[in-house]
CSV table of C-alpha atoms in Angstrom, one decimal:
chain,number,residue,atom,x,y,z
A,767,UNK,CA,94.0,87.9,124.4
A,768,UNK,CA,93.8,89.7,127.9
A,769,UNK,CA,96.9,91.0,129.6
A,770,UNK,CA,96.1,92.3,132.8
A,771,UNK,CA,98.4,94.5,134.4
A,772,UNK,CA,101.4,93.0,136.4
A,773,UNK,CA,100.6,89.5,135.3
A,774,UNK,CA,103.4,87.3,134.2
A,775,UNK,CA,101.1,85.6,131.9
A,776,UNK,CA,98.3,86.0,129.2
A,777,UNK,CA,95.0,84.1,128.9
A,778,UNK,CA,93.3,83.6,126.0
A,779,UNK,CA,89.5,83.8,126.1
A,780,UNK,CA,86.6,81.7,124.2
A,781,UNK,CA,82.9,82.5,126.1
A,782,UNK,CA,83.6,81.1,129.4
A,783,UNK,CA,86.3,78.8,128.9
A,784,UNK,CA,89.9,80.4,130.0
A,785,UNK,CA,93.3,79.0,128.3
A,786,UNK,CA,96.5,80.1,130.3
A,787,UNK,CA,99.7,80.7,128.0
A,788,UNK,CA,102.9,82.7,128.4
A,789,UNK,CA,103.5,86.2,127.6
A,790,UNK,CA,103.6,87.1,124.1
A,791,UNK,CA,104.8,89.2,121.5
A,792,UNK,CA,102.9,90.7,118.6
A,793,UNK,CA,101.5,88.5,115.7
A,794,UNK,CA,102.5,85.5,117.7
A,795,UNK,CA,98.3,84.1,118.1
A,796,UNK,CA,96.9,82.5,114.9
A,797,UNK,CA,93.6,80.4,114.3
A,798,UNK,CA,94.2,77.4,112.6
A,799,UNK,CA,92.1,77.0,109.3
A,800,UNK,CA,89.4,74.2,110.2
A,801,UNK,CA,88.6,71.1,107.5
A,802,UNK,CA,85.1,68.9,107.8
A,803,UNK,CA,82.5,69.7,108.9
A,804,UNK,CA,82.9,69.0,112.5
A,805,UNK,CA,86.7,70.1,112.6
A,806,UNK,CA,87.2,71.2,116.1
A,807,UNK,CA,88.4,75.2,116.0
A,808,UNK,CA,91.9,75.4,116.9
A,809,UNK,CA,94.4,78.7,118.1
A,810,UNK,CA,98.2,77.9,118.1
A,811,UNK,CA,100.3,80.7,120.2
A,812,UNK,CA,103.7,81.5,120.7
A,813,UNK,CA,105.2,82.9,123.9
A,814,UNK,CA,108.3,84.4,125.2
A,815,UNK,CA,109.5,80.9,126.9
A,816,UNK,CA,110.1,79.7,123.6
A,817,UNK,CA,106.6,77.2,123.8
A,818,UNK,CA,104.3,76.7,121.1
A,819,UNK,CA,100.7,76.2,122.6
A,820,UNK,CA,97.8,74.8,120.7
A,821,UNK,CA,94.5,74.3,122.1
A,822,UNK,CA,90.9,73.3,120.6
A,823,UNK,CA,87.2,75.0,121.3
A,824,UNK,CA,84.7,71.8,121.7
A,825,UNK,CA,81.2,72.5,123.0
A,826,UNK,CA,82.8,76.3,124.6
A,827,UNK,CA,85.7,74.3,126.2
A,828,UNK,CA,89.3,75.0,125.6
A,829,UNK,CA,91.3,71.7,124.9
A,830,UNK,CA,95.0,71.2,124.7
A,831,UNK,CA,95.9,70.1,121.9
A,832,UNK,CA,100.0,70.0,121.5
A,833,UNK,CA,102.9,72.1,123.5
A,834,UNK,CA,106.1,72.2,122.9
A,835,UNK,CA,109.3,72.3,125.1
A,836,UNK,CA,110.5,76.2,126.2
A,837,UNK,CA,113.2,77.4,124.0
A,838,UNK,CA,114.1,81.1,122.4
A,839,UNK,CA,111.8,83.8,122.6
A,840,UNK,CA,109.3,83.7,120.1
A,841,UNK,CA,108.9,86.9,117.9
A,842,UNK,CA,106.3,85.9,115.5
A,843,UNK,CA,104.4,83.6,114.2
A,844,UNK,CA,102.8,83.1,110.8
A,845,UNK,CA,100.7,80.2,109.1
A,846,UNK,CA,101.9,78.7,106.0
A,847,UNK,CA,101.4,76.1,102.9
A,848,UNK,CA,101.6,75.5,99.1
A,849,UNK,CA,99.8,78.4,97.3
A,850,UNK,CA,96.3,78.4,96.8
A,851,UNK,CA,95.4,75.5,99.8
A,852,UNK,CA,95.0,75.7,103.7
A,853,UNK,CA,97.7,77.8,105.0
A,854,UNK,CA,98.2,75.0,108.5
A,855,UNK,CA,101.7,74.8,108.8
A,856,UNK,CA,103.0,76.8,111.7
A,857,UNK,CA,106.1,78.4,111.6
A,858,UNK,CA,108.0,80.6,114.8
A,859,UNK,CA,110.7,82.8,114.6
A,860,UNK,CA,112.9,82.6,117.6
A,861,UNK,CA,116.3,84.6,117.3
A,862,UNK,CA,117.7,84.0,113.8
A,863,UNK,CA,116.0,81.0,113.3
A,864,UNK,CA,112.8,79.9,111.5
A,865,UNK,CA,111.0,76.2,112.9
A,866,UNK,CA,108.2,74.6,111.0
A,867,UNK,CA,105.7,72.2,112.7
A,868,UNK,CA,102.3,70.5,111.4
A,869,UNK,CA,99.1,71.3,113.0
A,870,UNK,CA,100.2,68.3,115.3
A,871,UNK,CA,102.9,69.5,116.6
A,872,UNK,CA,105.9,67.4,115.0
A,873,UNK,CA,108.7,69.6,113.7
A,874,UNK,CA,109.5,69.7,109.7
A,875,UNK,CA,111.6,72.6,109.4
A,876,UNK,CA,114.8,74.5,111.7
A,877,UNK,CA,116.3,77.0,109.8
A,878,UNK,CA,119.2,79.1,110.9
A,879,UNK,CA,119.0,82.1,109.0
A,880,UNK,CA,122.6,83.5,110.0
A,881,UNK,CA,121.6,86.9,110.8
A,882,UNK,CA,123.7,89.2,113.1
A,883,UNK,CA,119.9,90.4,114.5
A,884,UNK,CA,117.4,88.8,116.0
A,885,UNK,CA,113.7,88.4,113.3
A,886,UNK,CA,111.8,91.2,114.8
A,887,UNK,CA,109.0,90.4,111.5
A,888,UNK,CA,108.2,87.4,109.1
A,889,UNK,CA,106.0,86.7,106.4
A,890,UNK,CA,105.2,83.2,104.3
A,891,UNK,CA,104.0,83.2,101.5
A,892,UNK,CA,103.9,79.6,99.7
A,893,UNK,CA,107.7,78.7,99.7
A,894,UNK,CA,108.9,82.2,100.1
A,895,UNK,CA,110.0,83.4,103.3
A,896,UNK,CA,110.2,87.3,104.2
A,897,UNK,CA,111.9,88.3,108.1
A,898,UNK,CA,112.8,92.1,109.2
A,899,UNK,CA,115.4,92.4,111.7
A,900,UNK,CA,115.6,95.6,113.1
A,901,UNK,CA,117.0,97.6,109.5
A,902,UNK,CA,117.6,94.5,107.3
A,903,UNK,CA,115.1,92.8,105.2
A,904,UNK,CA,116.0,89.6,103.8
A,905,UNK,CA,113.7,87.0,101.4
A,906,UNK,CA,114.7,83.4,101.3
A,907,UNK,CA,113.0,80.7,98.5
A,908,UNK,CA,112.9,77.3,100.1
A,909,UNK,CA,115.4,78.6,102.2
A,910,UNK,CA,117.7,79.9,99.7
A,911,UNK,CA,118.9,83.4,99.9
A,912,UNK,CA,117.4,85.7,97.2
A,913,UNK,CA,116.8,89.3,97.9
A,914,UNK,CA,118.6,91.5,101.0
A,915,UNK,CA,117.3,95.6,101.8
A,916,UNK,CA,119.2,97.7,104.3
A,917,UNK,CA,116.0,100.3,105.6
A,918,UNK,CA,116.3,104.0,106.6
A,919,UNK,CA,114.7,103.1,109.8
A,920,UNK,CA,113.7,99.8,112.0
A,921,UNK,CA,111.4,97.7,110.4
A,922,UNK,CA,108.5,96.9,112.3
A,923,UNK,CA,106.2,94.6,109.8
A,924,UNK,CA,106.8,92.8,106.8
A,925,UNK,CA,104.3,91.4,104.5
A,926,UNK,CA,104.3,90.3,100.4
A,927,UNK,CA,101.6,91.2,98.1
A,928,UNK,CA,99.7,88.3,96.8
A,929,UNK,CA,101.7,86.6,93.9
A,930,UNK,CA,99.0,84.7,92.4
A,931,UNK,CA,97.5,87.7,91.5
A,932,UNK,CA,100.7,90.1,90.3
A,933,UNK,CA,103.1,89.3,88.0
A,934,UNK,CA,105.5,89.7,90.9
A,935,UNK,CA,107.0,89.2,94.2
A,936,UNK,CA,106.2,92.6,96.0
A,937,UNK,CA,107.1,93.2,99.3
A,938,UNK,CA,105.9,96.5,101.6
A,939,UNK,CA,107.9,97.0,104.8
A,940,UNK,CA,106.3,99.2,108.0
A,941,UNK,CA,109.2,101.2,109.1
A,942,UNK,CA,109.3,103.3,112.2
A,943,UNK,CA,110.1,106.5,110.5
A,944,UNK,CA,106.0,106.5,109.6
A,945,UNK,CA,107.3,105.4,106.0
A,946,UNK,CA,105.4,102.1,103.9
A,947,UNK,CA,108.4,100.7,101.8
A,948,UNK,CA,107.4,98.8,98.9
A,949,UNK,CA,110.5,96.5,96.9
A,950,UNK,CA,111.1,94.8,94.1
A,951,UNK,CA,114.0,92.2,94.4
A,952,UNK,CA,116.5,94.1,96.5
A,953,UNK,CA,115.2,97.4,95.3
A,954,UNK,CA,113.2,100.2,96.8
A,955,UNK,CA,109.9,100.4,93.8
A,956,UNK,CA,108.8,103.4,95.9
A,957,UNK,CA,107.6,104.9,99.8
A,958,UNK,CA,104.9,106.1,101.4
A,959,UNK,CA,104.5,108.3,104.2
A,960,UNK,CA,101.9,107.8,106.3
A,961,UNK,CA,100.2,109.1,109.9
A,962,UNK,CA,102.4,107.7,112.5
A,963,UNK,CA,104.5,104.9,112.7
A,964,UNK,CA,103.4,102.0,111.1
A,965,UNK,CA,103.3,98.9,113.5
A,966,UNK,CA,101.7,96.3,111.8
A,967,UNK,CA,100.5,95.0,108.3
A,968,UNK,CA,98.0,93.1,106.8
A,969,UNK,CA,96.3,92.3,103.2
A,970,UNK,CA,92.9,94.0,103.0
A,971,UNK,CA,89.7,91.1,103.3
A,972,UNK,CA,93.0,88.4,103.6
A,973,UNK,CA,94.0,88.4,100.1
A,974,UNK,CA,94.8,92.4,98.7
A,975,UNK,CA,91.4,92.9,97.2
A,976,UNK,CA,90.5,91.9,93.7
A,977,UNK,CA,93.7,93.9,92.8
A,978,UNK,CA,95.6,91.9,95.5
A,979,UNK,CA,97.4,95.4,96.2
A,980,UNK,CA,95.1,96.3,99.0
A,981,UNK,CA,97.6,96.7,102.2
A,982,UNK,CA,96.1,98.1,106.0
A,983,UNK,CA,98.1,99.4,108.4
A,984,UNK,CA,98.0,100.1,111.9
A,985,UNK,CA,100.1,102.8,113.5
A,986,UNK,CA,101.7,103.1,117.1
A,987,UNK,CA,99.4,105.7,118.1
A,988,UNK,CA,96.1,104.0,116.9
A,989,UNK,CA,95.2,104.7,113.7
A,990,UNK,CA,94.4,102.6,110.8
C-alpha cells in the first residue's frame, strides 16, 4: 500500500496495474486464500468510509470484484473460517461492532459487541472472537461472552496462539507500555517486556511454529 503524503486516499499496487481505495487503518488489507488452479488472486480492504473493497489480479490487471456501501470507520480487518480450512470469510470491525461477509460480498454476520470503546484490535480464530479496545480485552465464542481483561496500558494488538496445537485458548496482548501480555481465561499467565512499544502481532511462518507458540512483534519505533 502507498500513501503518499497529503493524499486523501491510498492505492494499492500490483506491477503496473493501480487500485484506488480509501484511507486505511492498520491490519485492515488481507489477501484472500485462492482455490483451483486458475483461482483469480484476490485483496479485500477496509477503509475509513466504512467500505469494504475487493478487487482481483488477472493477467497484471486489478479487477473489482465487490464494494460495499460507506458506513463506520473500519479498525481492522481479519480473515476467518472453521479450524483447519481456508480462512475466506471476511470480518471488519467498525465501532463496537463485528460484520461478517463471504468472499462475495453478502453479509452473514452484525454483531454489536456493547462496548463503551470503540475495537481498536481483533483476532479470529475458528469460532472464537478476540477485540482490544483501548484497556479492555474481551473473547466472545460464537458470539457469546467468555473471558473480559482490564490492561495496565492501551492495547494495541491482539492475537490467540494456535488452539489446534495447545491444549488451550492462549491469548498475548501488545500493550503500549512495551509489555507482551499473555492470558489464560480472564487471567494474566505472565508479561513480557520488550524493546519498545509493541504495535502489532503475528504467529511466526502463519501458524506459531511447530510449537504453535512462536509470536513476532513489531514495535512503534521499528524493530522486530
Amino acid at each position: 500500500i502507498i500513501n503518499p503524503a497529503g493524499r486523501k486516499r491510498m492505492r494499492c499496487k500490483y506491477g503496473s496495474s493501480i487500485f484506488w481505495v480509501g484511507v486505511t487503518s492498520q491490519k485492515t488489507m488481507k489477501l484472500l486464500p485462492a482455490s483451483g488452479r486458475k483461482a483469480t488472486q484476490k485483496i479485500v480492504t477496509g477503509d475509513h468510509d466504512g467500505v469494504i473493497t475487493c478487487f482481483g489480479i488477472k493477467k497484471g490487471e486489478a479487477i473489482p470484484v465487490f464494494k460495499t456501501l460507506p458506513g463506520e470507520k473500519i479498525a481492522r480487518l481479519e480473515l476467518g473460517g472453521a479450524l483447519n480450512t481456508l480462512q475466506e470469510k471476511i470480518f471488519v470491525a467498525a465501532g463496537s461492532e463485528v460484520r461478517g461477509f463471504t468472499k462475495k460480498g453478502k453479509q452473514f454476520l452484525s454483531f454489536n459487541t456493547n462496548l463503551t470503546e470503540n475495537i481498536k484490535a481483533m483476532y479470529i480464530s475458528g469460532s472464537d472472537l478476540f477485540l482490544g479496545a483501548s484497556y479492555i480485552y474481551n473473547h466472545y465464542c460464537d458470539c457469546k461472552d467468555q473471558h473480559y481483561y482490564l490492561s495496565g496500558d492501551k492495547i494495541n494488538d491482539v492475537l490467540c496462539l494456535p488452539p489446534d496445537k495447545l491444549s488451550c485458548i492462549i491469548p498475548v496482548l501488545a500493550c503500549q507500555d512495551r509489555v507482551l501480555r499473555v492470558l489464560q481465561g480472564s487471567d494474566l499467565l505472565y508479561e513480557m517486556e520488550v524493546p519498545g512499544p509493541p504495535a502489532v502481532l503475528a504467529l511466526n511462518n502463519g501458524n506459531g511454529g511447530d510449537s504453535g507458540e512462536e509470536v513476532l512483534f513489531g514495535t512503534s519505533d521499528g524493530k522486530i
